[in-house]
Coordinates of C-alpha atoms in Angstrom, one line a residue:
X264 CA -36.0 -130.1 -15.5
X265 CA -38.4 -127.3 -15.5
X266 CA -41.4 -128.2 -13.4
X267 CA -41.9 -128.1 -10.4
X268 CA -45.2 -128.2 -7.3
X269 CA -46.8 -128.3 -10.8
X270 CA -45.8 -125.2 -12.1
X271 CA -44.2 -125.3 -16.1
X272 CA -41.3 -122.6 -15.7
X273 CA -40.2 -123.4 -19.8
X274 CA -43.3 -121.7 -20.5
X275 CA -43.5 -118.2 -20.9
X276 CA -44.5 -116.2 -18.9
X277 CA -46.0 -112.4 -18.1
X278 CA -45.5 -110.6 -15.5
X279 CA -49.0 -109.4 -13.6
X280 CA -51.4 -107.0 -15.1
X281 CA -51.4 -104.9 -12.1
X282 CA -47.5 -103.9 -12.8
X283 CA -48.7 -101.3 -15.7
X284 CA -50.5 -99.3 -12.9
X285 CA -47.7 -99.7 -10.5
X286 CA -45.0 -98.9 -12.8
X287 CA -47.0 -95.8 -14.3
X288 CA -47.4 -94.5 -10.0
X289 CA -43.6 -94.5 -10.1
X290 CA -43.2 -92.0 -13.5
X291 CA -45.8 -89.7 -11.9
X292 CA -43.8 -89.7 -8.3
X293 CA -41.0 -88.6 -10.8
X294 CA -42.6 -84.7 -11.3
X295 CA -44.4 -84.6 -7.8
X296 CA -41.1 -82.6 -6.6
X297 CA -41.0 -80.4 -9.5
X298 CA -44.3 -79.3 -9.8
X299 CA -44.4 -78.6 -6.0
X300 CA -41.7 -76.3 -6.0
X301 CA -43.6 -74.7 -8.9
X302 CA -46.9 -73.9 -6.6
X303 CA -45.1 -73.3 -3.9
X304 CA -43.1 -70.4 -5.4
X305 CA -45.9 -68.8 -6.4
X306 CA -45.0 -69.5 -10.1
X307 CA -48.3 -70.7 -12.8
X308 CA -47.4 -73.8 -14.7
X309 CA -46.5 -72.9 -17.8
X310 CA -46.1 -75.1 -21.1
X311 CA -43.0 -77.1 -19.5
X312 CA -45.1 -78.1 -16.3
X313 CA -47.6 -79.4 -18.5
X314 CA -45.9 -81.1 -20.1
X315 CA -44.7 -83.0 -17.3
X316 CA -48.1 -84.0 -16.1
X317 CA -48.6 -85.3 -19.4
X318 CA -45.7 -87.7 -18.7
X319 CA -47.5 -90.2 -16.4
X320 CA -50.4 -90.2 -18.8
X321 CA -47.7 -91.3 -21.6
X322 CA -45.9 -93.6 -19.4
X323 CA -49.0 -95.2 -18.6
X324 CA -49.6 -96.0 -22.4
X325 CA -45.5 -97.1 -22.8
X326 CA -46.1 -99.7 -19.5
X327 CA -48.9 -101.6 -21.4
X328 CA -46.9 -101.9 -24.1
X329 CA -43.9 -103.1 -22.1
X330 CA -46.2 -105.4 -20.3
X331 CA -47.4 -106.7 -23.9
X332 CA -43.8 -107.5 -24.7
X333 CA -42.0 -108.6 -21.6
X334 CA -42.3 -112.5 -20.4
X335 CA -40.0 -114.9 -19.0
X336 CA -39.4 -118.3 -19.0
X337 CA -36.8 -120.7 -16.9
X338 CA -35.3 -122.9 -19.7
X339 CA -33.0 -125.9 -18.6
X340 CA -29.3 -123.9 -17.7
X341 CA -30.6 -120.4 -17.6
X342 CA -33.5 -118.0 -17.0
X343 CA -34.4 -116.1 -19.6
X344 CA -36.0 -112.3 -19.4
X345 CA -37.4 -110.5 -23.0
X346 CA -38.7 -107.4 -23.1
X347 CA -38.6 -104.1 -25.3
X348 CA -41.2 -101.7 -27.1
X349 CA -39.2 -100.4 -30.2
X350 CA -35.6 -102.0 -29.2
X351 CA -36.1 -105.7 -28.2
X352 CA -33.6 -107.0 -25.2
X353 CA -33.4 -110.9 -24.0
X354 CA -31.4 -111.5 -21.0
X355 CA -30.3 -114.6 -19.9
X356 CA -28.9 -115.6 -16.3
X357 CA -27.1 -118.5 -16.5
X358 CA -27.6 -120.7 -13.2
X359 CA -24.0 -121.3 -12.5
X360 CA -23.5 -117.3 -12.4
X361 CA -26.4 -116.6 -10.4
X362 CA -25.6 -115.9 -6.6
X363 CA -28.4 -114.7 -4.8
X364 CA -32.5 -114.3 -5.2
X365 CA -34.1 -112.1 -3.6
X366 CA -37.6 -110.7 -3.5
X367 CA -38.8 -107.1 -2.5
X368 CA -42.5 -105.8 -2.1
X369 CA -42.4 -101.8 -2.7
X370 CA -45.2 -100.4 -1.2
X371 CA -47.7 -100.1 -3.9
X372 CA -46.8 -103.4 -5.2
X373 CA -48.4 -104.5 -1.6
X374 CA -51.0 -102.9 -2.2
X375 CA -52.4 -105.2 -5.0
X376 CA -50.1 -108.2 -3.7
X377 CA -47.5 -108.5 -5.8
X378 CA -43.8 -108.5 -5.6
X379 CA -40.1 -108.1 -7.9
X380 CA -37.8 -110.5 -7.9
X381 CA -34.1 -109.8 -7.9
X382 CA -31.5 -112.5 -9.4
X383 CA -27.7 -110.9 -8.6
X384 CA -25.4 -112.2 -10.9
X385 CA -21.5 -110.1 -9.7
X386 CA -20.3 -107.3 -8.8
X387 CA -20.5 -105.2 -12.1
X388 CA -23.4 -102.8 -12.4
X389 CA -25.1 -104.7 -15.3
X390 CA -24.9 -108.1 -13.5
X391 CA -29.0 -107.3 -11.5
X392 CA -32.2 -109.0 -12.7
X393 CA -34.9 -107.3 -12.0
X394 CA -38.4 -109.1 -12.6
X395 CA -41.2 -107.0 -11.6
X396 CA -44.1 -107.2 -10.7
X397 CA -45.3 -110.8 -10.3
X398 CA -47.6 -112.2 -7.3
X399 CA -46.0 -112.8 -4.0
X400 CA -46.5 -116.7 -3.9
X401 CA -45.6 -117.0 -7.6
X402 CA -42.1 -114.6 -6.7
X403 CA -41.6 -117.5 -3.8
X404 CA -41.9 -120.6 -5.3
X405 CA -39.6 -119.0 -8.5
X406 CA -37.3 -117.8 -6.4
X407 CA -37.3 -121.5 -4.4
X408 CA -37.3 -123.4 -7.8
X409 CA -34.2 -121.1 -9.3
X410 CA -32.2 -121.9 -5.8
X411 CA -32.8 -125.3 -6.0
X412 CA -31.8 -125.4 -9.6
X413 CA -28.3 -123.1 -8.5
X414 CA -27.6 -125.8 -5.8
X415 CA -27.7 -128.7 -7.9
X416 CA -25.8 -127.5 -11.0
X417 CA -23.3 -126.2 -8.2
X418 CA -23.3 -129.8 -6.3
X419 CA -22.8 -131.3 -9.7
X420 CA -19.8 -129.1 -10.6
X421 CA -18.1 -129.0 -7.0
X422 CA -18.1 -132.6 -7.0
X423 CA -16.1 -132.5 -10.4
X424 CA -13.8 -130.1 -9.6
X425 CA -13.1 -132.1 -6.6
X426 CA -12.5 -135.5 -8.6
X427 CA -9.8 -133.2 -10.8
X428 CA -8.1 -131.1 -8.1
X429 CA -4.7 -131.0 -6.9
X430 CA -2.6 -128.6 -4.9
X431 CA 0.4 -127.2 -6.4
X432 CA 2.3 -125.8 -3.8
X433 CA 4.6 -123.2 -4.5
X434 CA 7.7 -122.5 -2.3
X435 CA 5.8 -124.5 0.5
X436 CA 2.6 -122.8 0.4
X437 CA -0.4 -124.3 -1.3
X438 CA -2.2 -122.1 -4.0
X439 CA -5.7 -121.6 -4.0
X440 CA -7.4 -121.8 -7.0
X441 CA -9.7 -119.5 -8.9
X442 CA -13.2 -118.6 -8.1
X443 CA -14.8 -119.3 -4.4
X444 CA -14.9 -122.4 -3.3
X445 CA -16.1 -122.1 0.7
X446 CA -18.6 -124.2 1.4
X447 CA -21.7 -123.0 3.0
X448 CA -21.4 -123.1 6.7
X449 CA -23.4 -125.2 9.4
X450 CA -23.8 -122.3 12.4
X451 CA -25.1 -123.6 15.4
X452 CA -26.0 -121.5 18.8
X453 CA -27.7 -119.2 20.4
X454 CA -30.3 -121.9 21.9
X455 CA -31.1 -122.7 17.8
X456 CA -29.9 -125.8 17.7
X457 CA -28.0 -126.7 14.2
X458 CA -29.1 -125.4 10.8
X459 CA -28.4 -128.0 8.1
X460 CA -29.5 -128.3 4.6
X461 CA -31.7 -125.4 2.9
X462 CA -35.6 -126.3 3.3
X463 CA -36.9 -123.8 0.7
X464 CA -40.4 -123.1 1.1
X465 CA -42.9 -121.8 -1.4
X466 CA -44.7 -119.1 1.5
X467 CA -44.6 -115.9 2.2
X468 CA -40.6 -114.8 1.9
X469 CA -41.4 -112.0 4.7
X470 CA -42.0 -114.5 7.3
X471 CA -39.7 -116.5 9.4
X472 CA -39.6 -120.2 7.3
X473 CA -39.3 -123.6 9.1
X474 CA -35.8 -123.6 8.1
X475 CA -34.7 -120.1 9.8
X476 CA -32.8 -119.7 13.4
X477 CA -33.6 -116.0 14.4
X478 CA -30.4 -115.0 15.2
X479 CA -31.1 -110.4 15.6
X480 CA -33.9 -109.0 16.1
X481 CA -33.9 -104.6 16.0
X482 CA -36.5 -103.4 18.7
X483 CA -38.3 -100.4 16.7
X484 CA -37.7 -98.5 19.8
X485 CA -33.5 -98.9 19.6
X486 CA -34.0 -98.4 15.6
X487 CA -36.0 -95.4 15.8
X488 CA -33.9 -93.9 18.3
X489 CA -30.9 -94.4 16.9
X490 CA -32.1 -93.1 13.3
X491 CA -33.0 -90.0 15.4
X492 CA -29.3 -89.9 16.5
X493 CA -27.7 -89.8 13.1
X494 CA -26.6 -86.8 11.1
X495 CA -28.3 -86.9 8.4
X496 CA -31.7 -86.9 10.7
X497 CA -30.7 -83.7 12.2
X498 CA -29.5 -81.9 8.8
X499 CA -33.1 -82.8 7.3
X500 CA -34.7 -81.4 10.2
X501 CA -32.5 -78.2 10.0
X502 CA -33.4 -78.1 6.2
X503 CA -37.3 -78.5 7.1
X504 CA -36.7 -75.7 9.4
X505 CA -34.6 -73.1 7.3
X506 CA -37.6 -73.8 4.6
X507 CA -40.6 -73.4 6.7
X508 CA -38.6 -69.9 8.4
X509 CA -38.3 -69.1 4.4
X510 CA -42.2 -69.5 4.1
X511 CA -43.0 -67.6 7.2
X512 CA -40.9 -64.4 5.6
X513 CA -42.7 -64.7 2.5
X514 CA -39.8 -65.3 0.5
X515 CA -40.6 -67.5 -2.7
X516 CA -37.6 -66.9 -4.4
X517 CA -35.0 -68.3 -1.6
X518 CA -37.8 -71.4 -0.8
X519 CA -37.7 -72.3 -4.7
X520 CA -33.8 -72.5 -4.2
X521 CA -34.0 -74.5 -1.2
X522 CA -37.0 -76.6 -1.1
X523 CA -35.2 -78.7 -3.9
X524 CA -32.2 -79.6 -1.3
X525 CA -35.0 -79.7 1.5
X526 CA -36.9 -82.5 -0.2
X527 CA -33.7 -84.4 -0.8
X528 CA -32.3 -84.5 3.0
X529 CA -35.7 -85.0 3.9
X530 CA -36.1 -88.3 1.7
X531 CA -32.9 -89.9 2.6
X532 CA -33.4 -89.6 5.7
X533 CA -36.8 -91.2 5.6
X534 CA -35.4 -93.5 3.0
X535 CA -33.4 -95.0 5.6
X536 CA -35.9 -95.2 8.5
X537 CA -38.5 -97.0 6.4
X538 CA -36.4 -99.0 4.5
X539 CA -34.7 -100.6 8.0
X540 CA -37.4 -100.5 10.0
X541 CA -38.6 -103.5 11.6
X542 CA -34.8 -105.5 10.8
X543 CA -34.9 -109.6 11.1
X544 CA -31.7 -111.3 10.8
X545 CA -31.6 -115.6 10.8
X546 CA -29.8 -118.4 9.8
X547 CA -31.0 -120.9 7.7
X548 CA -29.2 -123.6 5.4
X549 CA -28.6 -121.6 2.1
X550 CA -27.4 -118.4 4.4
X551 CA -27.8 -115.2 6.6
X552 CA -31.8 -114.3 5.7
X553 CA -32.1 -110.2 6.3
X554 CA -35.9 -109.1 6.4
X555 CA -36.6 -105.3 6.9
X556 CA -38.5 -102.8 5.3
X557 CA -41.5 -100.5 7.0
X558 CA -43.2 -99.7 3.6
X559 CA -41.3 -101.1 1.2
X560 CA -40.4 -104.5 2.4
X561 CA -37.2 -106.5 1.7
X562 CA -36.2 -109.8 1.9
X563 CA -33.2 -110.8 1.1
X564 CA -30.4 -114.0 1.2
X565 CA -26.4 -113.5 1.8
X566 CA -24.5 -116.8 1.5
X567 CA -22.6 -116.9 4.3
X568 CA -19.7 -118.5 1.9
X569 CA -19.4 -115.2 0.4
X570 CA -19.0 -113.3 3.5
X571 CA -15.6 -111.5 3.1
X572 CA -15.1 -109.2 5.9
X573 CA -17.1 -107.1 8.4
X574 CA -16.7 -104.3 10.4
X575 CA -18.1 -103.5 13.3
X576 CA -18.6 -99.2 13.8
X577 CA -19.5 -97.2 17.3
X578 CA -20.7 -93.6 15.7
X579 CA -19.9 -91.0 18.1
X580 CA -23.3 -90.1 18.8
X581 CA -24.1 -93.8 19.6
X582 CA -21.2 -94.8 21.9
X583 CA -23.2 -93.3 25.3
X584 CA -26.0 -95.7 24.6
X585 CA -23.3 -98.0 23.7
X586 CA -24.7 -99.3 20.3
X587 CA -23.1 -100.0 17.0
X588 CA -23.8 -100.7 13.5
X589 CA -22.4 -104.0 11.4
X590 CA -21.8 -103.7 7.9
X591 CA -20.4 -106.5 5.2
X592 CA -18.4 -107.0 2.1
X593 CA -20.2 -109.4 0.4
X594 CA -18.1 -111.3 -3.1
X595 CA -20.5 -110.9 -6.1
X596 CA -22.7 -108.2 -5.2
X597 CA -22.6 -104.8 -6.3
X598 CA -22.3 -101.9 -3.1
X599 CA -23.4 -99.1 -5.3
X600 CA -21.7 -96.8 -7.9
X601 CA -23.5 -98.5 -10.8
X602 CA -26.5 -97.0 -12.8
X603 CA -29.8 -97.6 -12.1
X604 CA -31.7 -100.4 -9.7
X605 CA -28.1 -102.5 -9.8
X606 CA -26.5 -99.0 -8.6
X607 CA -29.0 -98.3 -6.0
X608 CA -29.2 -101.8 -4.4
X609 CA -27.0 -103.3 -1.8
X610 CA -26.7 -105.8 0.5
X611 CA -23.9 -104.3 2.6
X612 CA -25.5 -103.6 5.8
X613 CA -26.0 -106.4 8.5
X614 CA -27.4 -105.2 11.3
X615 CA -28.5 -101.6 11.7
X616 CA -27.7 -101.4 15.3
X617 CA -27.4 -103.4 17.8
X618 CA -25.4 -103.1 21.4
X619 CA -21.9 -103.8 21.1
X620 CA -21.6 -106.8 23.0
X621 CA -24.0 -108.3 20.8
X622 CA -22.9 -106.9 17.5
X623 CA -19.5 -108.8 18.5
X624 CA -21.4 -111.8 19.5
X625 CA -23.1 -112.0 16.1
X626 CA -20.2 -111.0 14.1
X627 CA -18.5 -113.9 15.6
X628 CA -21.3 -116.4 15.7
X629 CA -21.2 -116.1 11.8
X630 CA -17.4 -115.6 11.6
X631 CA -16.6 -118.5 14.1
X632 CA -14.3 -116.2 16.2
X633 CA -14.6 -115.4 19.6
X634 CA -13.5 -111.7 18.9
X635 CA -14.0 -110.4 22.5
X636 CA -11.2 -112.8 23.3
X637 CA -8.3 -111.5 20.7
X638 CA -5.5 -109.4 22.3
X639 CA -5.0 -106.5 20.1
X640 CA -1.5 -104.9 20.0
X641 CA -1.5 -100.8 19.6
X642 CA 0.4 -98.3 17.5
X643 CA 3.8 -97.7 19.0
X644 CA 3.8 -94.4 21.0
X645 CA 5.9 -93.0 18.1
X646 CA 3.3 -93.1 15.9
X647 CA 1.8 -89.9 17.6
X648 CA 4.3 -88.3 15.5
X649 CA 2.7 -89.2 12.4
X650 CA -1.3 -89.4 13.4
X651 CA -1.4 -86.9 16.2
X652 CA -3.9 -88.1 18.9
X653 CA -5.3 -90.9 16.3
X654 CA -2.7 -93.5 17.1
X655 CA -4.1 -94.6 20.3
X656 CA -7.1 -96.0 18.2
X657 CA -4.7 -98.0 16.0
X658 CA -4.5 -101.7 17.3
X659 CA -4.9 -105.4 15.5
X660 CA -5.0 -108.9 16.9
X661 CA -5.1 -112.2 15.2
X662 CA -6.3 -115.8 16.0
X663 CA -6.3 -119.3 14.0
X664 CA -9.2 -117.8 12.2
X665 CA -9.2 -114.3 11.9
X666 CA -7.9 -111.2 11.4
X667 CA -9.5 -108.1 14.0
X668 CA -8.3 -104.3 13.0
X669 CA -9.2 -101.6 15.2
X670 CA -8.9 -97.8 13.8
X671 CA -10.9 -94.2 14.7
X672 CA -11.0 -92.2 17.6
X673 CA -14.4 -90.5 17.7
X674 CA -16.4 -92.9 14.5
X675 CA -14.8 -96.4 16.4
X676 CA -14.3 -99.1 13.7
X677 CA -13.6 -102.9 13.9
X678 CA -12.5 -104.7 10.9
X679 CA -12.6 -108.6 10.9
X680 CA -11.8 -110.7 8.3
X681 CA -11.2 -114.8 7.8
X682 CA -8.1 -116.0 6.8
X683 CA -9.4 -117.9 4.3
X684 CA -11.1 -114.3 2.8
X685 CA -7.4 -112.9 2.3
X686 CA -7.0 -112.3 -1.6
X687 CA -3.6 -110.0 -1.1
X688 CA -1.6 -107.8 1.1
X689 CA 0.3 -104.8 1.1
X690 CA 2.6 -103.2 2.6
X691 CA 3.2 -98.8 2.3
X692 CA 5.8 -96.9 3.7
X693 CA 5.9 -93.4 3.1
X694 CA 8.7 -91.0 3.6
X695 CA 7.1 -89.9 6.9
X696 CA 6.8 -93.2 8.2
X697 CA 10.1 -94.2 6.7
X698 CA 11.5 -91.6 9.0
X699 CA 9.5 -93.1 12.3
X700 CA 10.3 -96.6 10.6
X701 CA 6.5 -97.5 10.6
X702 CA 4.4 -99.0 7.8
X703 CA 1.0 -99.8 7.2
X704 CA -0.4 -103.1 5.4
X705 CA -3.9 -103.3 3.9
X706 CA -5.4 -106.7 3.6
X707 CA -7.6 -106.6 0.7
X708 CA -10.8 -108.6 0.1
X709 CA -14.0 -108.5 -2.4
X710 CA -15.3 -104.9 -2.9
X711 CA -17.4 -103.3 -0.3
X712 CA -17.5 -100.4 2.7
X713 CA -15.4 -102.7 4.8
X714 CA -11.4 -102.1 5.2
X715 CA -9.0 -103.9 6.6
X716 CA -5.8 -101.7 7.7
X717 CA -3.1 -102.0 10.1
X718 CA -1.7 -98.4 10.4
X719 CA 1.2 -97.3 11.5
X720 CA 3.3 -99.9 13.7
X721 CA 6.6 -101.0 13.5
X722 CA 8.3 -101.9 10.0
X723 CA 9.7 -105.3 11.4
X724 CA 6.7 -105.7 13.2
X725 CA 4.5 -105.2 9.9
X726 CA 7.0 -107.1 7.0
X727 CA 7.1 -109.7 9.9
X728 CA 2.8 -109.9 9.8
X729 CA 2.7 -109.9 6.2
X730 CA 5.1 -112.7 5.8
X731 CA 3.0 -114.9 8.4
X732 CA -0.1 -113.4 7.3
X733 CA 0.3 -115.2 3.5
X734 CA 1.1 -118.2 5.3
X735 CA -2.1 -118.0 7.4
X736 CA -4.2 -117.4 4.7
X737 CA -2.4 -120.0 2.2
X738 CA -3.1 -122.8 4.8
X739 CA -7.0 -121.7 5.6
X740 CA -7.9 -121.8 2.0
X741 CA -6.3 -124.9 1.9
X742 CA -8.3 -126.1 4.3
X743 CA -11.0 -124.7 3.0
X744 CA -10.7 -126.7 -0.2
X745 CA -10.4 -130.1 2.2
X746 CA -13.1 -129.6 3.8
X747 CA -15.5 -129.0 0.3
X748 CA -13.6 -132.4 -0.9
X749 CA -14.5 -134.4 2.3
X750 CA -18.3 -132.6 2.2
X751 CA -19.1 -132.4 -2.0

């Protein structure tokens, strides 16, 4: 079934006329930095420069043919994607791989009302769609009839798995079988009352929906602050400096060697204010929702079954105004490293900053753990011998749900993870610690910023952890798997 609110999604599809103008701003932003190192060295444009301003004019003419030969379609078990000038490409996303939808609205797509649509297939860097750009209320209701499609093919095989599963247990632990299957979780609190089933709704994605619980909201006062805080704020502004003191002398051969570097520094760390500016996390029934963006604005849907780990970080700079920042390893999603848009996207950061109290309180309103109340048990004193003054950060705790590490004496980090999330351990001993008879086991999880190490305490301690640990974990999934078979 391929209609839906009386929209034919078999049909194919272009994407909006507007996108050859949008796409041909984005070549011409891609010489801006060249040719104003050019002037601003003093240097005539000579045949190369040219050149490059003829590129926007040629990329113009390449996007209407793009925009002649792209379409899409949604056809019964997969969306489809063509496109091509010279080589032709079809993409397909089959719905049982896709695992999120999101929707993004650069700035100049705004302008004209339009939006891109993001379909995240795994963790590799060629598993992104990328649809763009379509209007804002046509890039809603796709993205709410593709979810809806995802849910049922995902009901439809859950409840067969379920008819056919068994648990082989294997020298008295119970195996879990392959792929993820945590159901989505039911999070009530914070005065929200319950949020049940998904209610996907066809508006604006930037807006709080009827199904949503606003669970964090960033004042633009803490964000902007605490932007103005970080490092790479203050090496932008002494970039921006060093050039403008170049410019002053009257020295265009240094500035054309360190504008370059200048513009860089300068753009992350704008990138970052406008990009988190104005950050909205809620609950709703298909996951954590994260709105944010000051420009370009994002909008974007974590399940919160494939929430793997988090970790909770007090930069140094922070820790007198006692705020932190939470960030996520998500299963499925790429955090980077790939090549173009799939490399550059992420969904790894969950709240910008927040105080610590309430970065807890979130983490473990999500997580189900009251993590304020875990007893953490620190390094042995010996350990200084191996980490210096660094062992008196070293600590872990453990409930029936989690697993809490703490490590870092100036950059403070906690590292939680479920049970349930454990995919291995390990345990290292190197000759140093061999001689202090300490070890250090790494819990590992899905791919992502966040890790999970307990550093340096006793061996017996640590085999002694890693033997209960496996049980833990073996009897969570398990219960995991129970709890999908009771709720298909």
């Amino acid at each position: 079934m391929t209609q839906a609110a009386g929209v034919d999604w078999s049909v194919p599809r272009r994407t909006h006329p507007w996108s050859i103008l949008v796409n041909a701003v984005h070549e011409a932003r891609r010489v801006v930095s060249g040719l104003v190192v050019a002037v601003v060295s003093g240097r005539a444009l000579g045949g190369g420069q040219l050149v490059e301003v003829l590129i926007p004019a040629a990329a113009g003419l390449l996007g209407v043919l793009a925009w002649l030969r792209t379409s899409f379609r949604v056809a019964p078990e997969e969306f489809r994607l063509d496109s091509g000038v010279v080589f032709r490409q079809s993409r397909t996303a089959r719905f049982d791989r896709i695992q999120a939808v999101d929707v993004d609205q650069p700035v100049l797509a705004r302008l004209f009302g339009l939006a891109e649509l993001h379909l995240q297939l795994g963790g590799g860097r060629h598993g992104h769609f990328r649809l763009a750009c379509v209007r804002q209320e046509e890039a809603a209701r796709l993205r709410a009839f593709l979810l809806s499609r995802v849910e049922q093919i995902t009901a439809v095989e859950s409840a067969a798995g379920h008819s056919q599963q068994t648990d082989v247990v294997v020298g008295g632990e119970a195996r879990q079988p392959s792929g993820d299957t945590s159901p989505s979780l039911a999070i009530s609190g914070a005065g929200a009352g319950t949020v049940t089933a998904p209610a996907y709704s066809a508006g604006v994605p930037y807006r709080l929906q009827i199904d949503e619980a606003p669970l964090a909201v960033v004042p633009h006062g803490r964000f902007i602050a605490s932007w103005a805080l970080s490092p790479a704020v203050w090496f932008a502004a002494l970039a921006a400096a060093a050039s403008i003191t170049v410019v002053a002398l009257g020295s265009a051969q240094v500035l054309s060697g360190t504008l370059p570097s200048t513009i860089a520094a300068v753009g992350l760390a704008w990138e970052r204010l406008q990009r988190y500016y104005g950050f909205t996390l809620s609950l709703s029934g298909d996951g954590i929702r994260l709105r944010h963006g000051l420009l370009n604005r994002y909008a974007q849907t974590v399940p919160v079954s494939r929430l793997q780990a988090v970790e909770i970080s007090l930069p140094l700079f922070w820790r007198a105004a006692g705020w932190a920042r939470v960030r996520m390893n998500v299963a499925g999603y790429a955090h980077g490293g790939g090549r173009g848009e799939s490399g550059r996207r992420t969904t790894a950061l969950l709240l910008p900053v927040a105080p610590i109290d309430e970065a807890f309180a979130v983490v473990g309103h999500l997580l189900g753990a009251p993590l304020s109340e875990i007893p953490l048990r620190p390094a042995p004193s010996r350990a200084r011998w191996r980490a210096l003054i660094w062992w008196r950060a070293y600590a872990y705790g453990f409930d029936e749900t989690v697993v809490i590490t703490r490590r870092g004496l100036l950059h403070r980090r906690y590292a939680v993870i479920p049970h349930a999330k454990v995919q291995s351990l390990h345990l290292v001993q190197g000759p140093w610690q061999r001689s202090l008879s300490l070890a250090t086991v790494a819990l590992h999880t899905a791919r992502g910023p966040v890790r999970i190490l307990l550093k340096h305490h006793d061996i017996a301690e640590a085999q002694e952890f890693l033997t209960q640990q496996s049980r833990r974990s073996a009897t969570a999934r398990r219960s995991v798997r129970e709890l999908a078979s009771e709720n298909p």
